[in-house]
Short mmCIF file of C-alpha atoms and ligand atoms in Angstrom, two decimals:
data_model
loop_
_atom_site.label_atom_id
_atom_site.label_comp_id
_atom_site.label_asym_id
_atom_site.label_seq_id
_atom_site.Cartn_x
_atom_site.Cartn_y
_atom_site.Cartn_z
CA ASP U 1 -20.77 -144.63 18.97
CA ARG U 2 -21.87 -144.53 15.16
CA LEU U 3 -22.56 -140.75 14.78
CA PRO U 4 -18.99 -140.60 13.16
CA ALA U 5 -19.29 -143.60 10.36
CA LEU U 6 -22.79 -141.69 9.87
CA LEU U 7 -21.78 -138.16 8.64
CA GLU U 8 -19.09 -139.58 6.69
CA ALA U 9 -21.54 -141.92 4.52
CA MET U 10 -24.29 -139.94 4.54
CA PRO U 11 -24.83 -138.07 1.04
CA LYS U 12 -24.66 -134.36 1.13
CA ALA U 13 -24.24 -131.37 -0.65
CA GLU U 14 -21.27 -128.70 0.02
CA LEU U 15 -23.09 -125.49 -1.52
CA HIS U 16 -20.51 -123.06 0.47
CA ILE U 17 -16.67 -123.61 -0.98
CA HIS U 18 -14.74 -121.39 -2.46
CA ILE U 19 -12.54 -123.51 -5.34
CA GLU U 20 -9.68 -120.45 -4.28
CA GLY U 21 -9.54 -121.84 -0.32
CA SER U 22 -9.71 -125.47 -1.48
CA LEU U 23 -5.69 -124.81 -2.63
CA GLU U 24 -3.58 -126.38 -0.34
CA PRO U 25 -0.13 -125.31 0.07
CA GLU U 26 1.78 -128.35 -1.54
CA LEU U 27 -0.18 -127.89 -4.89
CA MET U 28 0.45 -124.12 -4.39
CA PHE U 29 4.09 -124.51 -4.31
CA ARG U 30 3.86 -127.29 -7.29
CA LEU U 31 1.15 -124.32 -8.76
CA ALA U 32 4.50 -121.62 -7.85
CA GLU U 33 7.14 -123.92 -9.46
CA ARG U 34 6.25 -125.04 -12.85
CA ASN U 35 4.89 -120.69 -13.17
CA GLY U 36 7.97 -119.34 -12.06
CA VAL U 37 5.88 -117.18 -9.33
CA ALA U 38 7.89 -116.25 -6.09
CA LEU U 39 6.02 -117.21 -2.93
CA PRO U 40 6.89 -115.05 0.18
CA TYR U 41 7.33 -118.35 2.02
CA PRO U 42 10.35 -120.70 2.35
CA SER U 43 8.21 -124.03 2.90
CA VAL U 44 4.60 -125.91 3.01
CA GLU U 45 5.13 -125.90 6.88
CA ALA U 46 6.36 -122.11 6.77
CA LEU U 47 3.21 -121.01 4.57
CA ARG U 48 0.71 -123.69 6.94
CA ALA U 49 2.21 -121.22 10.22
CA ALA U 50 1.53 -118.45 9.01
CA TYR U 51 -2.61 -120.11 8.93
CA ALA U 52 -3.85 -118.32 12.36
CA PHE U 53 -5.94 -115.17 11.61
CA LYS U 54 -7.57 -113.36 13.76
CA ASP U 55 -10.48 -111.74 11.29
CA LEU U 56 -11.68 -111.99 7.59
CA GLN U 57 -9.80 -109.57 6.41
CA SER U 58 -6.28 -111.42 8.35
CA PHE U 59 -7.48 -114.41 6.09
CA LEU U 60 -8.34 -112.87 3.28
CA ASP U 61 -5.22 -111.61 2.64
CA ILE U 62 -3.51 -114.20 2.65
CA TYR U 63 -5.99 -116.09 0.62
CA TYR U 64 -5.96 -113.49 -2.12
CA ALA U 65 -1.90 -113.98 -2.39
CA GLY U 66 -2.32 -117.79 -2.52
CA ALA U 67 -4.25 -117.24 -5.63
CA SER U 68 -1.47 -115.64 -7.58
CA VAL U 69 0.15 -118.97 -8.56
CA LEU U 70 -3.01 -119.55 -10.16
CA ARG U 71 -2.18 -118.43 -13.89
CA THR U 72 -3.19 -121.51 -16.98
CA GLU U 73 -6.07 -123.73 -17.17
CA GLN U 74 -4.32 -126.20 -16.51
CA ASP U 75 -4.38 -124.39 -12.80
CA PHE U 76 -7.31 -123.88 -12.55
CA HIS U 77 -8.46 -127.55 -13.49
CA ASP U 78 -6.05 -129.15 -11.20
CA MET U 79 -6.65 -127.06 -8.13
CA ALA U 80 -11.32 -127.68 -9.57
CA TRP U 81 -10.66 -131.03 -9.85
CA ALA U 82 -8.49 -131.61 -6.33
CA TYR U 83 -11.30 -130.42 -4.26
CA LEU U 84 -14.10 -132.57 -6.38
CA VAL U 85 -12.09 -135.87 -6.10
CA LYS U 86 -12.02 -135.03 -1.98
CA ALA U 87 -15.61 -133.94 -2.11
CA ALA U 88 -17.06 -137.90 -3.99
CA GLN U 89 -15.08 -139.58 -1.03
CA GLU U 90 -16.36 -137.72 1.25
CA HIS U 91 -20.03 -138.31 -0.11
CA VAL U 92 -20.48 -135.20 -1.25
CA VAL U 93 -23.40 -136.07 -4.63
CA ARG U 94 -23.99 -132.28 -5.42
CA ALA U 95 -21.24 -129.25 -4.88
CA GLU U 96 -22.17 -125.51 -5.81
CA ILE U 97 -18.77 -123.89 -6.68
CA PHE U 98 -17.89 -119.93 -5.73
CA PHE U 99 -15.28 -119.09 -7.71
CA ASP U 100 -13.79 -115.45 -7.94
CA PRO U 101 -12.88 -114.08 -11.46
CA GLN U 102 -11.45 -110.54 -10.32
CA THR U 103 -8.65 -112.16 -8.02
CA HIS U 104 -7.43 -113.31 -11.19
CA THR U 105 -8.42 -110.48 -14.29
CA ALA U 106 -7.13 -107.96 -11.86
CA ARG U 107 -3.68 -110.06 -12.69
CA GLY U 108 -4.08 -110.58 -16.30
CA VAL U 109 -5.76 -113.61 -16.34
CA GLU U 110 -8.58 -113.87 -18.80
CA MET U 111 -11.95 -115.06 -17.56
CA GLY U 112 -11.94 -117.58 -20.07
CA THR U 113 -8.88 -119.26 -18.75
CA VAL U 114 -10.16 -119.01 -15.20
CA VAL U 115 -14.14 -120.92 -16.18
CA ALA U 116 -12.42 -123.39 -18.97
CA GLY U 117 -10.26 -124.51 -16.32
CA LEU U 118 -12.63 -124.51 -13.53
CA SER U 119 -15.86 -125.58 -15.91
CA GLY U 120 -13.74 -128.33 -17.25
CA ALA U 121 -12.53 -129.95 -13.95
CA LEU U 122 -16.78 -130.42 -13.22
CA GLU U 123 -17.63 -131.72 -16.37
CA ARG U 124 -15.09 -134.51 -15.83
CA ALA U 125 -15.94 -134.51 -11.52
CA ARG U 126 -19.56 -135.45 -13.90
CA ARG U 127 -18.32 -138.45 -15.85
CA GLU U 128 -15.17 -140.20 -13.78
CA LEU U 129 -16.88 -139.51 -10.39
CA GLY U 130 -20.98 -138.95 -10.55
CA VAL U 131 -21.02 -136.09 -8.82
CA SER U 132 -23.52 -133.15 -9.50
CA CYS U 133 -21.69 -129.88 -10.08
CA ASP U 134 -22.03 -126.27 -11.00
CA LEU U 135 -20.46 -123.02 -10.67
CA ILE U 136 -21.22 -119.68 -8.74
CA LEU U 137 -19.30 -116.66 -9.98
CA CYS U 138 -18.51 -114.05 -6.72
CA PHE U 139 -18.47 -110.42 -6.91
CA LEU U 140 -16.32 -108.92 -4.67
CA ARG U 141 -17.93 -106.54 -2.21
CA HIS U 142 -14.43 -104.92 -1.54
CA LEU U 143 -14.32 -103.54 -4.90
CA SER U 144 -16.66 -101.43 -6.57
CA GLU U 145 -20.01 -102.33 -8.30
CA GLU U 146 -18.76 -100.80 -11.70
CA ASP U 147 -16.03 -103.06 -11.63
CA ALA U 148 -18.81 -106.16 -11.11
CA PHE U 149 -20.26 -104.91 -14.26
CA GLN U 150 -17.27 -105.27 -15.72
CA THR U 151 -16.85 -109.06 -14.82
CA LEU U 152 -20.30 -110.23 -15.74
CA GLU U 153 -19.62 -108.38 -18.85
CA GLN U 154 -16.27 -110.14 -19.16
CA ALA U 155 -18.46 -113.68 -18.07
CA LEU U 156 -21.67 -113.68 -19.84
CA PRO U 157 -20.23 -115.63 -22.97
CA TYR U 158 -20.17 -118.54 -20.97
CA ARG U 159 -23.50 -117.71 -19.40
CA ASP U 160 -24.15 -121.47 -19.93
CA ARG U 161 -20.91 -122.39 -17.65
CA PHE U 162 -22.47 -121.21 -14.54
CA ILE U 163 -25.28 -121.17 -12.50
CA GLY U 164 -25.56 -118.19 -10.55
CA VAL U 165 -24.05 -115.38 -8.63
CA GLY U 166 -22.54 -114.34 -5.36
CA LEU U 167 -20.80 -111.70 -2.80
CA ASP U 168 -17.88 -112.73 -1.08
CA SER U 169 -14.53 -110.79 0.16
CA SER U 170 -14.08 -107.99 3.28
CA GLU U 171 -18.06 -108.07 4.42
CA ARG U 172 -18.05 -104.50 6.83
CA GLY U 173 -18.71 -101.27 5.21
CA HIS U 174 -19.20 -102.79 2.00
CA PRO U 175 -23.77 -103.88 2.48
CA PRO U 176 -25.29 -105.68 0.31
CA GLU U 177 -26.96 -101.86 -1.47
CA LYS U 178 -23.85 -101.69 -3.09
CA PHE U 179 -24.30 -104.14 -5.54
CA ALA U 180 -28.09 -103.93 -5.56
CA ARG U 181 -28.15 -102.74 -9.72
CA VAL U 182 -25.76 -105.76 -10.30
CA PHE U 183 -27.49 -108.59 -9.17
CA ALA U 184 -31.17 -106.82 -10.47
CA ARG U 185 -29.28 -107.24 -14.05
CA CYS U 186 -27.78 -110.77 -12.91
CA ARG U 187 -31.78 -112.01 -12.03
CA GLU U 188 -33.04 -110.42 -15.41
CA LEU U 189 -30.74 -112.78 -16.34
CA GLY U 190 -32.34 -115.98 -14.85
CA LEU U 191 -29.26 -116.31 -12.88
CA HIS U 192 -29.20 -117.96 -9.26
CA LEU U 193 -28.55 -115.22 -6.23
CA VAL U 194 -26.90 -115.89 -3.31
CA ALA U 195 -24.53 -113.23 -0.45
CA HIS U 196 -23.07 -113.48 2.22
CA ALA U 197 -24.04 -111.27 4.68
CA GLY U 198 -24.10 -111.68 8.58
CA GLU U 199 -20.73 -113.72 8.70
CA GLU U 200 -18.57 -110.76 10.54
CA GLY U 201 -21.75 -107.98 8.72
CA PRO U 202 -24.11 -106.89 11.44
CA PRO U 203 -27.94 -108.96 10.68
CA GLU U 204 -29.31 -105.72 8.62
CA TYR U 205 -26.99 -106.70 5.94
CA ILE U 206 -28.56 -109.90 5.46
CA ARG U 207 -32.13 -108.16 5.32
CA SER U 208 -30.80 -106.55 2.54
CA ALA U 209 -29.73 -108.77 0.92
CA LEU U 210 -32.96 -110.38 0.97
CA ASP U 211 -34.38 -106.82 0.09
CA VAL U 212 -32.36 -105.69 -2.10
CA LEU U 213 -30.40 -108.11 -3.93
CA HIS U 214 -33.27 -110.95 -3.39
CA VAL U 215 -30.98 -113.50 -2.91
CA GLU U 216 -32.38 -116.91 -2.61
CA ARG U 217 -29.57 -118.33 0.00
CA ILE U 218 -27.43 -116.67 2.92
CA ASP U 219 -24.14 -117.00 3.03
CA HIS U 220 -23.37 -117.42 6.54
CA GLY U 221 -26.07 -115.63 8.26
CA VAL U 222 -24.60 -116.43 11.61
CA ARG U 223 -25.79 -113.46 12.73
CA CYS U 224 -28.80 -113.33 12.77
CA VAL U 225 -29.69 -114.40 16.44
CA GLU U 226 -29.22 -110.85 16.93
CA ASP U 227 -32.97 -110.04 15.48
CA PRO U 228 -35.70 -112.05 16.93
CA ALA U 229 -38.11 -110.60 13.98
CA LEU U 230 -35.80 -111.56 11.63
CA VAL U 231 -34.82 -115.24 12.43
CA ARG U 232 -38.77 -115.84 12.72
CA ARG U 233 -38.88 -114.62 8.98
CA LEU U 234 -35.77 -117.07 7.59
CA ALA U 235 -37.88 -119.87 9.25
CA GLU U 236 -41.05 -118.88 7.87
CA GLN U 237 -39.29 -118.10 4.37
CA ARG U 238 -37.62 -121.22 4.57
CA VAL U 239 -34.09 -118.99 3.29
CA PRO U 240 -31.15 -121.22 3.83
CA LEU U 241 -28.32 -120.19 5.55
CA THR U 242 -24.74 -121.76 4.13
CA VAL U 243 -23.20 -121.99 7.56
CA CYS U 244 -18.90 -123.07 8.09
CA PRO U 245 -18.28 -123.67 11.18
CA LEU U 246 -14.44 -124.65 11.13
CA SER U 247 -13.76 -121.23 9.10
CA ASN U 248 -16.15 -118.84 11.75
CA VAL U 249 -14.05 -120.44 14.66
CA LYS U 250 -10.58 -119.68 12.42
CA LEU U 251 -12.25 -116.43 11.52
CA CYS U 252 -12.84 -115.55 15.38
CA VAL U 253 -16.69 -115.40 14.35
CA PHE U 254 -16.83 -117.44 17.61
CA SER U 255 -14.49 -118.54 20.02
CA ARG U 256 -14.45 -122.05 20.34
CA MET U 257 -16.66 -125.16 18.25
CA GLU U 258 -18.52 -124.90 21.71
CA ASP U 259 -20.05 -121.27 21.33
CA HIS U 260 -20.96 -122.17 17.55
CA ASN U 261 -24.74 -120.99 17.10
CA LEU U 262 -25.58 -124.22 15.12
CA GLY U 263 -27.66 -126.46 17.63
CA GLN U 264 -29.79 -123.08 18.41
CA LEU U 265 -30.34 -122.13 14.46
CA LEU U 266 -31.70 -125.47 14.05
CA ALA U 267 -34.23 -125.53 17.40
CA ARG U 268 -35.16 -121.87 15.35
CA GLY U 269 -36.59 -123.73 12.55
CA LEU U 270 -33.83 -122.83 9.95
CA VAL U 271 -32.57 -124.24 6.83
CA ALA U 272 -28.71 -124.19 8.32
CA THR U 273 -26.47 -126.96 6.16
CA VAL U 274 -22.97 -127.37 7.14
CA ASN U 275 -20.46 -126.48 4.59
CA SER U 276 -16.36 -125.97 4.55
CA ASP U 277 -16.34 -122.23 2.93
CA ASP U 278 -12.06 -123.24 2.16
CA PRO U 279 -11.05 -126.07 3.16
CA ALA U 280 -7.04 -125.92 2.82
CA TYR U 281 -7.07 -123.14 5.23
CA PHE U 282 -9.34 -123.68 8.23
CA GLY U 283 -8.44 -127.34 8.71
CA GLY U 284 -10.78 -129.58 6.93
CA TYR U 285 -13.12 -130.19 4.41
CA LEU U 286 -16.95 -131.38 5.21
CA ASN U 287 -16.77 -134.18 6.32
CA GLN U 288 -14.71 -132.73 9.36
CA ASN U 289 -16.70 -129.95 9.51
CA PHE U 290 -19.69 -132.57 10.46
CA GLN U 291 -17.33 -134.28 13.21
CA ALA U 292 -16.21 -130.81 14.52
CA CYS U 293 -19.24 -129.42 15.53
CA PHE U 294 -21.22 -132.39 16.76
CA GLU U 295 -18.32 -133.27 19.17
CA ALA U 296 -18.94 -129.60 20.44
CA LEU U 297 -22.22 -129.01 20.14
CA PRO U 298 -25.40 -131.60 21.33
CA LEU U 299 -26.07 -132.66 18.28
CA ASP U 300 -27.35 -135.88 17.39
CA ALA U 301 -28.69 -138.68 14.57
CA THR U 302 -31.18 -136.13 13.94
CA HIS U 303 -29.93 -133.40 13.71
CA ALA U 304 -27.08 -135.23 11.30
CA TRP U 305 -30.28 -136.90 9.00
CA GLN U 306 -31.57 -132.76 9.56
CA LEU U 307 -28.27 -131.08 7.80
CA ALA U 308 -28.36 -133.36 5.14
CA SER U 309 -31.78 -132.99 4.11
CA HIS U 310 -31.77 -129.29 4.25
CA SER U 311 -28.58 -129.54 1.83
CA PHE U 312 -30.39 -130.89 -0.77
CA GLU U 313 -33.20 -128.88 -0.23
CA ALA U 314 -30.78 -125.31 -0.42
CA SER U 315 -29.59 -126.41 -3.45
CA PHE U 316 -30.29 -125.49 -7.12
CA ALA U 317 -30.10 -129.25 -8.28
CA ASP U 318 -32.42 -130.27 -11.09
CA ALA U 319 -35.41 -130.95 -9.65
CA ALA U 320 -35.68 -134.54 -10.23
CA ASP U 321 -32.05 -134.91 -8.24
CA LYS U 322 -33.39 -133.11 -5.72
CA ARG U 323 -36.49 -135.96 -5.13
CA ARG U 324 -33.50 -138.74 -6.18
CA TRP U 325 -31.51 -137.72 -2.57
CA HIS U 326 -33.98 -135.83 0.05
N1 ADE J 1 -13.40 -115.58 0.41
C1 ADE J 1 -13.39 -116.65 1.03
N2 ADE J 1 -14.01 -117.20 2.13
C2 ADE J 1 -14.77 -116.00 2.28
C3 ADE J 1 -15.48 -115.89 3.54
N3 ADE J 1 -15.31 -116.59 4.25
N4 ADE J 1 -16.19 -114.36 3.88
C4 ADE J 1 -15.91 -113.68 2.52
N5 ADE J 1 -15.32 -113.57 1.43
C5 ADE J 1 -14.73 -115.05 1.71
ZN1 ZN J 2 -17.16 -118.15 1.87
#
C-alpha cells in the first residue's frame, strides 16, 4: 500500500496550527527551567499524562497554563523554529500560523517580544528551510471585544509582521457577533479574516462568521453538516474549512476517527483541508493527521490529491506561489 508514502511526501499547506499548541512538553520544561517558572507537574511524563481532554475547555485550561513558560523573544523563537523544522520535514511548503498574543500580554509579556520572537523564526525558516510562512493574530473570544481592540492597537506597530486575524478559544456562548466591530476594523486595515466556528458551536456560528465577520475561511466548521442549506452555500462559494482530525477526536467532537465526517465534507464538494491545530497536545503533526484519518476512513489517493490541492487554493500565499504549488 503506497498511500502512507504519498501522504508523507506530497507537498501541502498547513492553515490551522496554533503555535502555542506546538510547544512540546520537553521544550516546556526547558523553558520553565531557563525562566525560573514553576510548572504544576513534576515531569514530562506526568504532564503528558494530563493530556486527557473531555472537551475544548478542559484542553484550553492546560494549554494556557503551558504557555506561561514563554517569557522572552528567544522562547517564542525557539518554539516557532521547532515547529517549522518539523513542518519542513513533513513537506509542508506553506504554513499560516496562529498566535494568541492575549495569552502573553495578560502576563506582562510585551506584544513586541511575542511578535519579534515568532516573526524572527519565520524569517529564518523562509531563508534556511525554504518554507513559505506567515502569522495570523488570533483574538481570544472568551475575552471582551474591548480587549481585542486593545490587542489590535498594540499589534498595529507590527502590521507588516502578520497577514490576518482569527478568532479562537472557548466557542460556546461567544458567538462571532461579539467581535463584529473589531473584525470590521481589521477588514478596513486590509487584513485577512478567519474564525473558528462550528467546532463545538452550532452551525449558526458558521453563518454569522461569514455574514457578520466576513471571514474568508472557517476554522473547523465540521458541524456545518447539521445544516444542509449551509453546506450547499459553503460548497457554492468555495469557503474553505480547515479541519483538524486528531484534534476533533481528542476533544470529543467525534468519539472515534471512524466517525469523523471529513469524507462526507469532501463528497459534498466542500473545500476541506487537513491540519494539526495543536500538535503537541493532540498526538501528532500534520502527516500524522493525514495518516490517522486515511487509516480510519474510506479515503484514497484521489482524496489525498484533493486535500493537498484544497490547502493551496485556501491559502493566503501570493498568487504566483499558489500557481506554482497547485
Ligand atoms: N486554541 C487552540 N486550539 C483551539 C481550538 N481547537 N479551538 C479553539 N481555540 C483553540
Ligand atoms: Zn484551532
